Short mmCIF file of C-alpha atoms in Angstrom, two decimals:
data_model
loop_
_atom_site.label_atom_id
_atom_site.label_comp_id
_atom_site.label_asym_id
_atom_site.label_seq_id
_atom_site.Cartn_x
_atom_site.Cartn_y
_atom_site.Cartn_z
CA UNK A 112 -98.85 79.99 -52.32
CA UNK A 113 -96.64 79.91 -49.23
CA UNK A 114 -99.56 78.66 -47.18
CA UNK A 115 -100.15 75.86 -49.69
CA UNK A 116 -96.48 74.91 -49.57
CA UNK A 117 -96.55 74.85 -45.78
CA UNK A 118 -99.67 72.67 -45.80
CA UNK A 119 -98.12 70.32 -48.36
CA UNK A 120 -94.93 70.07 -46.32
CA UNK A 121 -96.89 69.37 -43.14
CA UNK A 122 -98.86 66.68 -44.97
CA UNK A 123 -95.65 64.99 -46.17
CA UNK A 124 -94.12 65.17 -42.70
CA UNK A 125 -97.32 63.66 -41.29
CA UNK A 126 -97.15 60.79 -43.76
CA UNK A 127 -93.51 60.13 -42.95
CA UNK A 128 -94.28 60.22 -39.21
CA UNK A 129 -97.29 57.91 -39.62
CA UNK A 130 -95.20 55.55 -41.71
CA UNK A 131 -92.51 55.50 -39.05
CA UNK A 132 -95.11 54.81 -36.41
CA UNK A 133 -96.73 52.08 -38.49
CA UNK A 134 -93.34 50.39 -38.94
CA UNK A 135 -92.85 50.21 -35.20
CA UNK A 136 -94.24 46.66 -35.07
CA UNK A 137 -93.67 45.21 -38.52
CA UNK A 138 -90.77 42.92 -37.61
CA UNK A 139 -91.44 39.45 -38.95
CA UNK A 140 -90.59 36.46 -36.81
CA UNK A 141 -91.63 34.06 -34.04
CA UNK A 142 -93.29 35.40 -30.92
CA UNK A 143 -94.61 34.37 -27.54
CA UNK A 144 -97.59 35.79 -25.68
CA UNK A 145 -99.06 35.62 -22.19
CA UNK A 146 -102.43 36.84 -20.89
CA UNK A 147 -104.84 36.87 -18.00
CA UNK A 148 -108.62 37.23 -18.26
CA UNK A 149 -111.74 38.09 -16.34
CA UNK A 150 -114.25 35.39 -17.36
CA UNK A 151 -118.00 35.98 -17.48
CA UNK A 152 -119.43 32.49 -17.87
CA UNK A 153 -122.84 32.45 -19.54
CA UNK A 154 -125.75 30.61 -17.93
CA UNK A 155 -125.59 26.98 -19.06
CA UNK A 156 -128.34 24.46 -19.71
CA UNK A 157 -127.89 21.32 -17.59
CA UNK A 158 -129.55 18.23 -19.07
CA UNK A 159 -129.78 15.40 -16.54
CA UNK A 160 -130.22 11.71 -17.26
CA UNK A 161 -132.70 11.51 -14.37
CA UNK A 162 -134.54 14.41 -12.79
CA UNK A 163 -135.56 17.76 -14.22
CA UNK A 164 -133.31 19.71 -16.53
CA UNK A 165 -132.11 23.05 -15.27
CA UNK A 166 -129.81 25.99 -15.74
CA UNK A 167 -126.52 26.70 -13.99
CA UNK A 168 -125.63 30.28 -13.00
CA UNK A 169 -121.97 31.14 -12.47
CA UNK A 170 -119.88 33.64 -10.53
CA UNK A 171 -117.32 35.66 -12.47
CA UNK A 172 -114.14 33.66 -12.94
CA UNK A 173 -110.60 33.95 -14.24
CA UNK A 174 -108.31 32.55 -16.90
CA UNK A 175 -104.66 32.62 -17.87
CA UNK A 176 -102.74 31.32 -20.84
CA UNK A 177 -99.90 31.61 -23.28
CA UNK A 178 -99.23 31.29 -26.98
CA UNK A 179 -96.44 30.65 -29.45
CA UNK A 180 -96.75 31.86 -33.04
CA UNK A 181 -95.18 33.50 -36.05
CA UNK A 182 -95.86 37.09 -37.05
CA UNK A 183 -95.66 37.74 -40.77
CA UNK A 184 -94.76 41.20 -42.04
CA UNK A 185 -97.66 43.65 -41.56
CA UNK A 186 -100.69 41.40 -41.09
CA UNK A 187 -101.14 37.71 -40.27
CA UNK A 188 -100.27 35.86 -37.06
CA UNK A 189 -100.93 32.10 -36.81
CA UNK A 190 -100.34 30.65 -33.34
CA UNK A 191 -100.93 27.81 -30.90
CA UNK A 192 -102.53 28.80 -27.60
CA UNK A 193 -102.95 26.95 -24.31
CA UNK A 194 -105.34 28.40 -21.72
CA UNK A 195 -107.05 27.49 -18.48
CA UNK A 196 -110.28 29.08 -17.22
CA UNK A 197 -112.44 28.47 -14.17
CA UNK A 198 -115.81 29.62 -12.82
CA UNK A 199 -117.58 28.66 -9.61
CA UNK A 200 -121.27 27.72 -9.82
CA UNK A 201 -123.45 30.20 -7.98
CA UNK A 202 -126.66 28.19 -8.13
CA UNK A 203 -128.58 25.69 -10.24
CA UNK A 204 -132.24 26.31 -11.06
CA UNK A 205 -134.20 23.14 -11.84
CA UNK A 206 -137.79 22.01 -11.39
CA UNK A 207 -138.87 25.35 -9.95
CA UNK A 208 -136.25 25.32 -7.19
CA UNK A 209 -132.88 27.03 -6.74
CA UNK A 210 -129.97 25.14 -5.21
CA UNK A 211 -126.71 26.81 -4.15
CA UNK A 212 -123.66 24.62 -4.67
CA UNK A 213 -119.91 24.57 -4.23
CA UNK A 214 -119.43 23.15 -7.71
CA UNK A 215 -117.21 24.66 -10.37
CA UNK A 216 -116.63 24.33 -14.10
CA UNK A 217 -113.18 24.63 -15.62
CA UNK A 218 -111.56 24.01 -18.98
CA UNK A 219 -108.07 23.43 -20.33
CA UNK A 220 -108.02 24.42 -24.01
CA UNK A 221 -105.47 23.84 -26.77
CA UNK A 222 -106.30 26.12 -29.68
CA UNK A 223 -105.00 27.01 -33.11
CA UNK A 224 -105.59 30.72 -33.77
CA UNK A 225 -105.20 33.07 -36.70
CA UNK A 226 -105.01 36.84 -36.09
CA UNK A 227 -105.07 39.77 -38.48
CA UNK A 228 -103.37 42.96 -37.30
CA UNK A 229 -104.38 46.35 -38.67
CA UNK A 230 -101.08 48.22 -38.50
CA UNK A 231 -102.10 51.87 -38.76
CA UNK A 232 -99.77 53.18 -36.01
CA UNK A 233 -98.31 52.04 -32.71
CA UNK A 234 -101.97 51.43 -31.80
CA UNK A 235 -102.81 48.13 -33.51
CA UNK A 236 -106.41 46.88 -33.73
CA UNK A 237 -106.71 43.14 -34.30
CA UNK A 238 -109.26 40.43 -34.97
CA UNK A 239 -108.90 36.67 -34.78
CA UNK A 240 -110.54 33.27 -34.82
CA UNK A 241 -109.53 29.95 -33.30
CA UNK A 242 -110.51 26.29 -33.03
CA UNK A 243 -109.24 23.30 -31.08
CA UNK A 244 -110.04 20.98 -28.20
CA UNK A 245 -110.86 21.60 -24.54
CA UNK A 246 -110.95 19.33 -21.53
CA UNK A 247 -114.02 20.51 -19.64
CA UNK A 248 -114.08 19.49 -15.99
CA UNK A 249 -116.91 19.62 -13.45
CA UNK A 250 -115.90 19.53 -9.77
CA UNK A 251 -118.54 18.73 -7.14
CA UNK A 252 -119.07 19.45 -3.43
CA UNK A 253 -118.10 15.90 -2.50
CA UNK A 254 -114.68 16.27 -4.14
CA UNK A 255 -115.70 14.06 -7.06
CA UNK A 256 -115.23 15.27 -10.64
CA UNK A 257 -116.03 14.46 -14.28
CA UNK A 258 -114.08 15.36 -17.42
CA UNK A 259 -114.83 15.41 -21.13
CA UNK A 260 -112.74 16.42 -24.17
CA UNK A 261 -114.86 18.43 -26.63
CA UNK A 262 -114.45 20.67 -29.67
CA UNK A 263 -113.77 24.32 -28.79
CA UNK A 264 -113.88 27.59 -30.72
CA UNK A 265 -113.24 31.27 -30.08
CA UNK A 266 -113.48 34.72 -31.64
CA UNK A 267 -111.18 37.59 -30.66
CA UNK A 268 -110.93 41.34 -31.15
CA UNK A 269 -108.99 44.04 -29.41
CA UNK A 270 -106.34 46.73 -29.43
CA UNK A 271 -102.63 46.45 -28.79
CA UNK A 272 -99.89 49.05 -28.42
CA UNK A 273 -96.28 48.65 -29.56
CA UNK A 274 -94.31 49.76 -26.49
CA UNK A 275 -91.07 49.04 -28.38
CA UNK A 276 -90.65 47.44 -31.84
CA UNK A 277 -90.62 43.90 -30.40
CA UNK A 278 -93.11 44.16 -27.54
CA UNK A 279 -96.84 44.87 -27.40
CA UNK A 280 -99.32 45.25 -24.59
CA UNK A 281 -102.88 44.33 -25.53
CA UNK A 282 -106.41 44.62 -24.22
CA UNK A 283 -108.99 42.43 -25.93
CA UNK A 284 -112.29 40.59 -25.92
CA UNK A 285 -112.66 36.86 -26.53
CA UNK A 286 -115.80 34.77 -26.93
CA UNK A 287 -114.94 31.19 -25.97
CA UNK A 288 -117.25 28.21 -26.38
CA UNK A 289 -117.33 24.42 -26.60
CA UNK A 290 -119.72 21.70 -27.60
CA UNK A 291 -121.83 20.34 -24.74
CA UNK A 292 -119.64 18.43 -22.29
CA UNK A 293 -121.11 15.03 -21.39
CA UNK A 294 -120.48 13.69 -17.90
CA UNK A 295 -121.65 10.57 -16.05
CA UNK A 296 -125.17 11.77 -15.24
CA UNK A 297 -125.64 15.04 -17.14
CA UNK A 298 -124.37 17.28 -19.92
CA UNK A 299 -123.89 21.03 -19.93
CA UNK A 300 -123.07 23.95 -22.18
CA UNK A 301 -119.91 26.00 -21.80
CA UNK A 302 -119.58 29.50 -23.29
CA UNK A 303 -118.06 32.66 -21.85
CA UNK A 304 -117.16 36.30 -22.48
CA UNK A 305 -113.51 37.05 -21.65
CA UNK A 306 -111.79 40.40 -21.11
CA UNK A 307 -108.04 39.91 -21.59
CA UNK A 308 -104.87 41.83 -20.75
CA UNK A 309 -101.63 40.49 -22.13
CA UNK A 310 -98.16 40.93 -23.61
CA UNK A 311 -96.77 39.76 -26.95
CA UNK A 312 -93.05 39.73 -27.71
CA UNK A 313 -91.40 39.07 -31.07
CA UNK A 314 -87.93 37.50 -31.28
#
């Protein structure tokens, strides 16, 4: 009997402790976030108006951004995010040949995101989805450039940790993509895998 009482007491204490931990990040209110990313740009089809179509291969790139949103009690976080990402072109394969270039592809995105936090403890898994517009820019060797505004979308998942009740550190994955960007003489795809590290603070 004593053993059962001890087990029951330990169980109750565990629940209280877990509840305390889970309430570490439940404050409702506005927040701001910042992040930096390692960007793995996927190979992109390049469709030219004249000449053979090809595929662009990219070096790993980088991104940074920030967000402003509102965190509701326990779960949902709608926000507006602005981000910039850039990747240099390693080479373009077209017509059976490979051409190394000094070109690069970048994008400035304005996104509306919705996140769902799973508040089980100070460790907070999350998922999210976003949509918006991106200005995709192609810079060339000769210092010329083309730009196009296109629809953009993204999917997010990751894990954050409540350092203190109003501040999280997070590590996450983001898949970012846009419709084909159309330039003067060609169009190209634009999708990437992003590994993010960031902070989120609630007021």
